[in-house]
Short mmCIF file of C-alpha atoms and ligand atoms in Angstrom, two decimals:
data_model
loop_
_atom_site.label_atom_id
_atom_site.label_comp_id
_atom_site.label_asym_id
_atom_site.label_seq_id
_atom_site.Cartn_x
_atom_site.Cartn_y
_atom_site.Cartn_z
CA UNK G 1 25.79 0.28 42.56
CA UNK G 2 23.25 3.09 41.98
CA UNK G 3 19.96 1.73 42.99
CA UNK G 4 16.75 3.65 42.71
CA UNK G 5 13.69 3.09 45.03
CA UNK G 6 10.25 4.44 44.05
CA UNK G 7 7.86 4.45 46.86
CA UNK G 8 9.27 5.19 50.32
CA UNK G 9 7.20 3.45 52.69
CA UNK G 10 7.63 0.29 54.98
CA UNK G 11 9.04 -1.92 52.15
CA UNK G 12 10.91 0.61 50.13
CA UNK G 13 12.32 2.51 53.23
CA UNK G 14 13.23 -0.76 54.66
CA UNK G 15 14.93 -1.87 51.43
CA UNK G 16 16.79 1.48 51.33
CA UNK G 17 18.21 0.96 54.85
CA UNK G 18 19.59 -2.21 54.02
CA UNK G 19 20.83 -1.50 50.73
CA UNK G 20 22.67 1.38 51.71
CA UNK G 21 24.21 -0.47 54.70
CA UNK G 22 25.62 -2.77 51.78
CA UNK G 23 27.35 0.33 50.19
CA UNK G 24 25.03 0.90 47.62
CA UNK G 25 24.15 4.45 46.49
CA UNK G 26 20.39 4.75 47.08
CA UNK G 27 18.13 7.33 45.17
CA UNK G 28 14.59 7.48 46.26
CA UNK G 29 11.28 8.96 44.86
CA UNK G 30 8.02 9.28 46.69
CA UNK G 31 4.94 11.21 46.14
CA UNK G 32 5.20 13.71 49.15
CA UNK G 33 8.28 15.80 49.89
CA UNK G 34 8.02 15.34 53.66
CA UNK G 35 8.43 11.50 53.03
CA UNK G 36 11.50 12.24 50.90
CA UNK G 37 12.82 14.42 53.47
CA UNK G 38 12.07 11.62 56.30
CA UNK G 39 13.88 9.15 54.25
CA UNK G 40 16.99 11.13 54.14
CA UNK G 41 16.98 11.82 57.80
CA UNK G 42 16.55 8.06 58.70
CA UNK G 43 19.39 7.04 56.52
CA UNK G 44 17.05 5.20 53.95
CA UNK G 45 18.31 7.04 51.03
CA UNK G 46 21.24 9.26 49.88
CA UNK G 47 19.16 11.51 48.09
CA UNK G 48 15.31 11.81 47.32
CA UNK G 49 12.80 13.64 45.16
CA UNK G 50 9.38 13.74 44.33
CA UNK G 51 10.30 13.72 40.60
CA UNK G 52 11.12 10.43 38.76
CA UNK G 53 14.11 12.21 36.89
CA UNK G 54 15.97 11.37 39.80
CA UNK G 55 16.13 7.72 38.67
CA UNK G 56 18.02 8.68 35.51
CA UNK G 57 21.36 7.41 36.96
CA UNK G 58 19.99 4.07 38.55
CA UNK G 59 21.06 0.80 37.33
CA UNK G 60 18.38 -1.11 39.14
CA UNK G 61 15.00 0.46 40.19
CA UNK G 62 12.87 -1.13 42.77
CA UNK G 63 9.13 0.01 42.59
CA UNK G 64 7.84 -0.05 46.07
CA UNK G 65 4.57 1.77 45.61
CA UNK G 66 0.97 0.22 46.31
CA UNK G 67 0.02 -2.14 43.85
CA UNK G 68 -2.73 0.05 42.42
CA UNK G 69 -0.28 2.82 41.07
CA UNK G 70 2.48 0.42 39.99
CA UNK G 71 1.56 0.63 36.32
CA UNK G 72 1.09 4.16 35.86
CA UNK G 73 4.33 4.72 37.97
CA UNK G 74 6.29 2.49 35.67
CA UNK G 75 4.66 4.32 32.63
CA UNK G 76 5.74 7.64 33.88
CA UNK G 77 9.32 6.38 34.94
CA UNK G 78 10.19 4.78 31.53
CA UNK G 79 11.26 8.22 29.97
CA UNK G 80 13.82 8.92 32.48
CA UNK G 81 15.36 5.22 32.34
CA UNK G 82 18.53 4.10 30.37
CA UNK G 83 17.59 1.12 28.33
CA UNK G 84 19.82 -1.33 30.38
CA UNK G 85 18.34 -0.18 33.77
CA UNK G 86 16.70 -3.30 35.40
CA UNK G 87 13.20 -2.95 36.82
CA UNK G 88 11.81 -4.96 39.67
CA UNK G 89 9.03 -4.48 42.14
CA UNK G 90 8.04 -5.80 45.60
CA UNK G 91 4.28 -6.17 45.00
CA UNK G 92 2.57 -8.70 47.23
CA UNK G 93 0.70 -10.03 43.89
CA UNK G 94 2.76 -11.13 40.93
CA UNK G 95 0.31 -12.27 38.11
CA UNK G 96 -1.36 -8.87 37.57
CA UNK G 97 1.86 -7.03 38.15
CA UNK G 98 4.09 -8.95 35.62
CA UNK G 99 1.25 -8.73 33.06
CA UNK G 100 0.97 -5.11 33.36
CA UNK G 101 4.55 -4.18 33.60
CA UNK G 102 6.60 -6.76 31.53
CA UNK G 103 5.12 -5.48 28.35
CA UNK G 104 6.20 -1.98 29.09
CA UNK G 105 9.97 -2.78 29.94
CA UNK G 106 11.84 -5.63 28.61
CA UNK G 107 14.56 -5.48 31.70
CA UNK G 108 11.80 -6.39 34.28
CA UNK G 109 11.67 -8.89 36.89
CA UNK G 110 8.94 -9.34 39.33
CA UNK G 111 9.76 -9.79 42.96
CA UNK G 112 7.94 -10.16 46.28
CA UNK G 113 10.04 -9.84 49.50
CA UNK G 114 7.75 -11.76 52.16
CA UNK G 115 8.14 -9.70 55.25
CA UNK G 116 6.19 -6.86 56.71
CA UNK G 117 4.64 -5.42 59.90
CA UNK G 118 1.19 -4.19 60.48
CA UNK G 119 2.53 -0.57 60.02
CA UNK G 120 3.01 1.59 57.02
CA UNK G 121 4.87 4.65 55.69
CA UNK G 122 8.50 5.69 55.94
CA UNK G 123 8.35 5.71 59.89
CA UNK G 124 7.58 1.98 59.76
CA UNK G 125 10.89 1.17 57.81
CA UNK G 126 13.04 -1.17 59.76
CA UNK G 127 16.63 -2.36 59.17
CA UNK G 128 17.06 -6.06 58.80
CA UNK G 129 13.37 -6.47 58.09
CA UNK G 130 14.05 -9.11 55.34
CA UNK G 131 16.57 -11.32 57.27
CA UNK G 132 15.58 -15.09 56.80
CA UNK G 133 12.33 -14.10 54.99
CA UNK G 134 11.44 -15.60 51.53
CA UNK G 135 12.23 -13.29 48.51
CA UNK G 136 10.21 -14.55 45.57
CA UNK G 137 11.39 -13.89 41.90
CA UNK G 138 9.05 -14.53 39.08
CA UNK G 139 10.89 -14.41 35.85
CA UNK G 140 8.85 -15.44 32.71
CA UNK G 141 10.08 -16.67 29.48
CA UNK G 142 10.93 -13.24 28.04
CA UNK G 143 12.72 -12.04 31.19
CA UNK G 144 16.52 -11.39 30.51
CA UNK G 145 18.56 -13.85 32.73
CA UNK G 146 20.93 -10.92 33.65
CA UNK G 147 17.90 -8.94 35.28
CA UNK G 148 17.13 -11.85 37.43
CA UNK G 149 20.91 -12.26 38.23
CA UNK G 150 21.21 -8.75 39.24
CA UNK G 151 18.21 -8.64 41.33
CA UNK G 152 19.52 -11.82 43.28
CA UNK G 153 22.89 -10.31 43.61
CA UNK G 154 21.51 -7.25 45.31
CA UNK G 155 19.03 -8.81 47.47
CA UNK G 156 21.09 -11.94 48.51
CA UNK G 157 23.20 -9.97 50.97
CA UNK G 158 20.12 -9.19 52.81
CA UNK G 159 20.02 -12.72 54.01
CA UNK G 160 16.75 -13.39 52.31
CA UNK G 161 15.98 -16.88 51.13
CA UNK G 162 15.33 -16.65 47.35
CA UNK G 163 12.88 -18.76 45.40
CA UNK G 164 11.73 -18.55 41.71
CA UNK G 165 8.45 -19.50 40.52
CA UNK G 166 5.94 -18.50 37.96
CA UNK G 167 3.77 -15.29 38.72
CA UNK G 168 0.78 -17.68 38.80
CA UNK G 169 2.21 -20.22 40.91
CA UNK G 170 3.27 -17.52 43.34
CA UNK G 171 -0.40 -15.92 43.33
CA UNK G 172 -1.93 -19.51 43.99
CA UNK G 173 0.59 -20.18 46.71
CA UNK G 174 -0.10 -16.91 48.71
CA UNK G 175 -3.77 -17.29 48.05
CA UNK G 176 -3.62 -20.49 50.35
CA UNK G 177 -1.15 -19.15 53.00
CA UNK G 178 -2.00 -15.32 53.20
CA UNK G 179 -5.05 -14.43 51.39
CA UNK G 180 -7.53 -17.30 52.09
CA UNK G 181 -6.67 -16.96 55.96
CA UNK G 182 -7.64 -13.36 55.81
CA UNK G 183 -10.97 -14.18 54.31
CA UNK G 184 -11.58 -17.23 56.78
CA UNK G 185 -10.51 -15.21 59.63
CA UNK G 186 -12.94 -12.46 58.50
CA UNK G 187 -15.75 -14.76 57.85
CA UNK G 188 -15.29 -16.19 61.40
CA UNK G 189 -15.78 -12.83 63.00
CA UNK G 190 -18.78 -12.11 60.82
CA UNK G 191 -20.33 -15.44 61.67
CA UNK G 192 -20.06 -14.82 65.46
CA UNK G 193 -21.60 -11.44 64.91
CA UNK G 194 -24.52 -13.30 63.60
CA UNK G 195 -25.50 -14.97 66.81
CA UNK G 196 -29.16 -14.17 67.37
CA UNK G 197 -28.98 -13.82 71.22
CA UNK G 198 -27.44 -10.58 72.37
CA UNK G 199 -26.84 -12.25 75.82
CA UNK G 200 -24.86 -15.13 74.37
CA UNK G 201 -23.01 -12.74 71.86
CA UNK G 202 -21.84 -10.81 74.83
CA UNK G 203 -20.72 -13.85 76.84
CA UNK G 204 -18.88 -15.01 73.85
CA UNK G 205 -17.08 -11.82 73.65
CA UNK G 206 -16.20 -12.06 77.47
CA UNK G 207 -14.93 -15.63 77.06
CA UNK G 208 -12.91 -15.11 73.85
CA UNK G 209 -9.42 -15.92 74.64
CA UNK G 210 -6.09 -17.00 72.89
CA UNK G 211 -7.81 -19.50 70.38
CA UNK G 212 -10.15 -16.64 69.07
CA UNK G 213 -7.35 -14.21 69.21
CA UNK G 214 -5.05 -16.55 67.02
CA UNK G 215 -7.86 -17.15 64.54
CA UNK G 216 -9.32 -13.82 64.21
CA UNK G 217 -6.14 -11.75 63.85
CA UNK G 218 -5.69 -11.49 60.25
CA UNK G 219 -9.45 -11.08 59.71
CA UNK G 220 -9.61 -8.11 61.99
CA UNK G 221 -6.67 -6.14 60.25
CA UNK G 222 -6.39 -3.44 57.99
CA UNK G 223 -9.37 -3.71 55.46
CA UNK G 224 -7.12 -2.26 52.75
CA UNK G 225 -5.03 -5.23 52.79
CA UNK G 226 -7.95 -7.70 52.28
CA UNK G 227 -9.29 -5.52 49.45
CA UNK G 228 -5.94 -5.43 47.73
CA UNK G 229 -5.91 -9.27 47.85
CA UNK G 230 -9.20 -9.41 46.60
CA UNK G 231 -8.74 -7.07 43.79
CA UNK G 232 -5.28 -8.16 42.55
CA UNK G 233 -5.19 -11.79 43.20
CA UNK G 234 -9.15 -12.45 42.66
CA UNK G 235 -9.06 -15.67 40.69
CA UNK G 236 -6.48 -17.45 42.79
CA UNK G 237 -8.35 -16.26 46.04
CA UNK G 238 -11.76 -17.24 44.49
CA UNK G 239 -10.06 -20.81 43.66
CA UNK G 240 -9.02 -21.31 47.15
CA UNK G 241 -12.13 -20.14 48.74
CA UNK G 242 -14.32 -22.55 46.98
CA UNK G 243 -11.87 -25.38 48.06
CA UNK G 244 -12.06 -24.23 51.49
CA UNK G 245 -16.05 -24.29 51.16
CA UNK G 246 -15.81 -27.86 50.11
CA UNK G 247 -13.55 -28.93 53.10
CA UNK G 248 -15.99 -27.04 55.38
CA UNK G 249 -18.91 -28.99 53.87
CA UNK G 250 -17.16 -32.05 54.50
CA UNK G 251 -16.49 -31.27 58.14
CA UNK G 252 -20.20 -30.31 58.82
CA UNK G 253 -21.26 -33.64 57.13
CA UNK G 254 -19.23 -35.70 59.32
CA UNK G 255 -20.42 -33.72 62.38
CA UNK G 256 -24.04 -34.01 61.41
CA UNK G 257 -23.66 -37.75 60.67
CA UNK G 258 -21.62 -38.18 63.79
CA UNK G 259 -18.86 -39.79 61.70
CA UNK G 260 -16.39 -39.38 64.34
CA UNK G 261 -13.60 -41.86 62.74
CA UNK G 262 -13.60 -39.64 59.57
CA UNK G 263 -13.34 -36.49 61.67
CA UNK G 264 -10.82 -37.81 63.73
CA UNK G 265 -8.63 -39.01 60.92
CA UNK G 266 -9.10 -35.54 59.23
CA UNK G 267 -8.06 -33.88 62.57
CA UNK G 268 -5.00 -36.13 62.89
CA UNK G 269 -4.21 -35.43 59.18
CA UNK G 270 -4.05 -31.57 59.67
CA UNK G 271 -2.06 -31.84 62.84
CA UNK G 272 0.67 -33.78 61.05
CA UNK G 273 0.54 -31.51 58.08
CA UNK G 274 0.61 -28.16 59.81
CA UNK G 275 4.39 -28.11 60.73
CA UNK G 276 5.43 -28.22 57.03
CA UNK G 277 3.70 -24.72 56.58
CA UNK G 278 4.59 -23.16 59.99
CA UNK G 279 8.43 -24.22 60.45
CA UNK G 280 10.97 -22.08 58.79
CA UNK G 281 11.79 -23.13 55.47
CA UNK G 282 15.68 -24.19 54.42
CA UNK G 283 17.86 -21.43 53.43
CA UNK G 284 19.05 -21.11 49.91
CA UNK G 285 22.53 -22.60 48.97
CA UNK G 286 25.02 -19.87 48.49
CA UNK G 287 25.07 -18.54 44.89
CA UNK G 288 21.81 -20.76 44.13
CA UNK G 289 18.16 -19.90 44.32
CA UNK G 290 15.70 -22.20 45.49
CA UNK G 291 12.95 -22.90 42.87
CA UNK G 292 9.42 -24.44 42.82
CA UNK G 293 10.06 -24.94 39.21
CA UNK G 294 13.73 -25.31 38.50
CA UNK G 295 15.10 -21.88 37.14
P1 LIG J 301 3.37 1.76 52.42
O1 LIG J 301 4.08 1.74 53.65
O2 LIG J 301 2.19 2.48 52.21
O3 LIG J 301 4.49 2.45 51.37
C1 LIG J 301 4.16 2.81 50.03
C2 LIG J 301 4.67 4.17 49.88
O4 LIG J 301 4.38 4.50 48.37
C3 LIG J 301 3.80 5.34 50.41
O5 LIG J 301 4.84 5.54 51.73
C4 LIG J 301 3.85 6.33 49.71
O6 LIG J 301 4.69 7.35 50.04
C5 LIG J 301 4.62 6.00 48.29
N1 LIG J 301 3.61 6.19 47.09
C6 LIG J 301 2.38 6.12 46.99
N2 LIG J 301 1.81 6.52 45.83
C7 LIG J 301 2.98 6.97 45.15
C8 LIG J 301 3.23 7.27 43.97
N3 LIG J 301 2.16 7.31 42.97
N4 LIG J 301 4.51 7.50 43.63
C9 LIG J 301 5.52 7.46 44.47
N5 LIG J 301 5.42 6.94 45.56
C10 LIG J 301 3.99 6.71 46.15
O7 LIG J 301 3.25 0.28 51.66
P2 LIG J 301 4.07 -0.89 51.69
O8 LIG J 301 3.67 -1.75 52.80
O9 LIG J 301 5.49 -0.67 51.82
O10 LIG J 301 3.86 -1.60 50.52
C11 LIG J 301 4.47 -1.36 49.15
C12 LIG J 301 4.49 -2.42 48.34
O11 LIG J 301 5.10 -3.50 49.16
C13 LIG J 301 2.98 -2.88 47.94
O12 LIG J 301 2.94 -2.99 46.51
C14 LIG J 301 2.98 -4.18 48.69
O13 LIG J 301 2.04 -5.08 48.03
C15 LIG J 301 4.27 -4.74 48.83
N6 LIG J 301 4.40 -5.53 49.97
C16 LIG J 301 4.00 -5.02 51.14
C17 LIG J 301 4.29 -6.08 52.43
C18 LIG J 301 3.78 -5.60 53.68
O14 LIG J 301 3.65 -6.36 54.67
N7 LIG J 301 3.26 -4.26 53.95
C19 LIG J 301 4.95 -7.04 52.23
C20 LIG J 301 5.69 -7.16 51.13
C21 LIG J 301 5.30 -6.44 49.93
P3 LIG J 301 4.24 8.90 50.29
O15 LIG J 301 4.41 9.12 51.91
O16 LIG J 301 5.36 9.68 49.54
O17 LIG J 301 2.85 9.15 49.85
#
């Protein structure tokens, strides 16, 4: 199949490497000429250009740019597409993307391969990045079934676990497990820095070990990522932050009141609940997509 990828970075380049190895012909478009050149050298694409006209023969196009330029990229891409071309994206937020792009192109289905590394750009692209990772598709009522099926057929051989859900459900779910943790972790670091005694603060830095390393990791990452989450998933993130603040207040109350029974019950409950979040999900049945709300 002729597949197009726009945005040859970590995700676009990794998709290119894997889809090429499945025998597809991959054409890539990126902003910089040197990125196009490196994508060809690395085997992520068969041909590449900085011009969107390269997408004219593509049957399916994956939009893999940063979220902020997705809408303008699709608007610029449309004059080069055949009407039956299926468009999909890989953005980490779905409500905003689907709202912006679905009205522009009928054959569009939102997608989110949930794999990545801390690196970015074409040099960071990796083969087999998506193996065993969830790949969420977010068709809406107006999405043609053929568009969803075609994207599924293309990504399933990458050994992903396919899920379907509404864009808003996706955004609420990732707010809980990805976006809220970044804000909580960043708040933790900021709170520690508020220690009034310089001597205690220095001591805390010296004593910090694996527990602090685990809980501060995502809050000490690339600020661009946190800004992206807050900007494009604002309402779901604010909703989960408010809920988190309520729970935190509850914990403060129990400790102030020395309500050790309630505190212990809560800690027992969270210990039991954690594996359901952290253990691997079950792989999708062959030929069928898992679903939060039945597809
Ligand atoms: P990335 O490594 O920075 O790659 C994005 C690439 O897009 C850049 O390398 C850049 O290439 C190109 N680009 C920028 N503006 C462009 C434009 N106007 N037209 C064409 N190409 C353009 O970022 P990424 O991590 O792959 O993220 C890409 C998308 O995947 C984002 O929407 C993100 O939400 C989503 N995502 C990311 C992860 C993750 O963990 N990183 C996971 C899942 C989904 P040049 O070198 O040519 O400028």
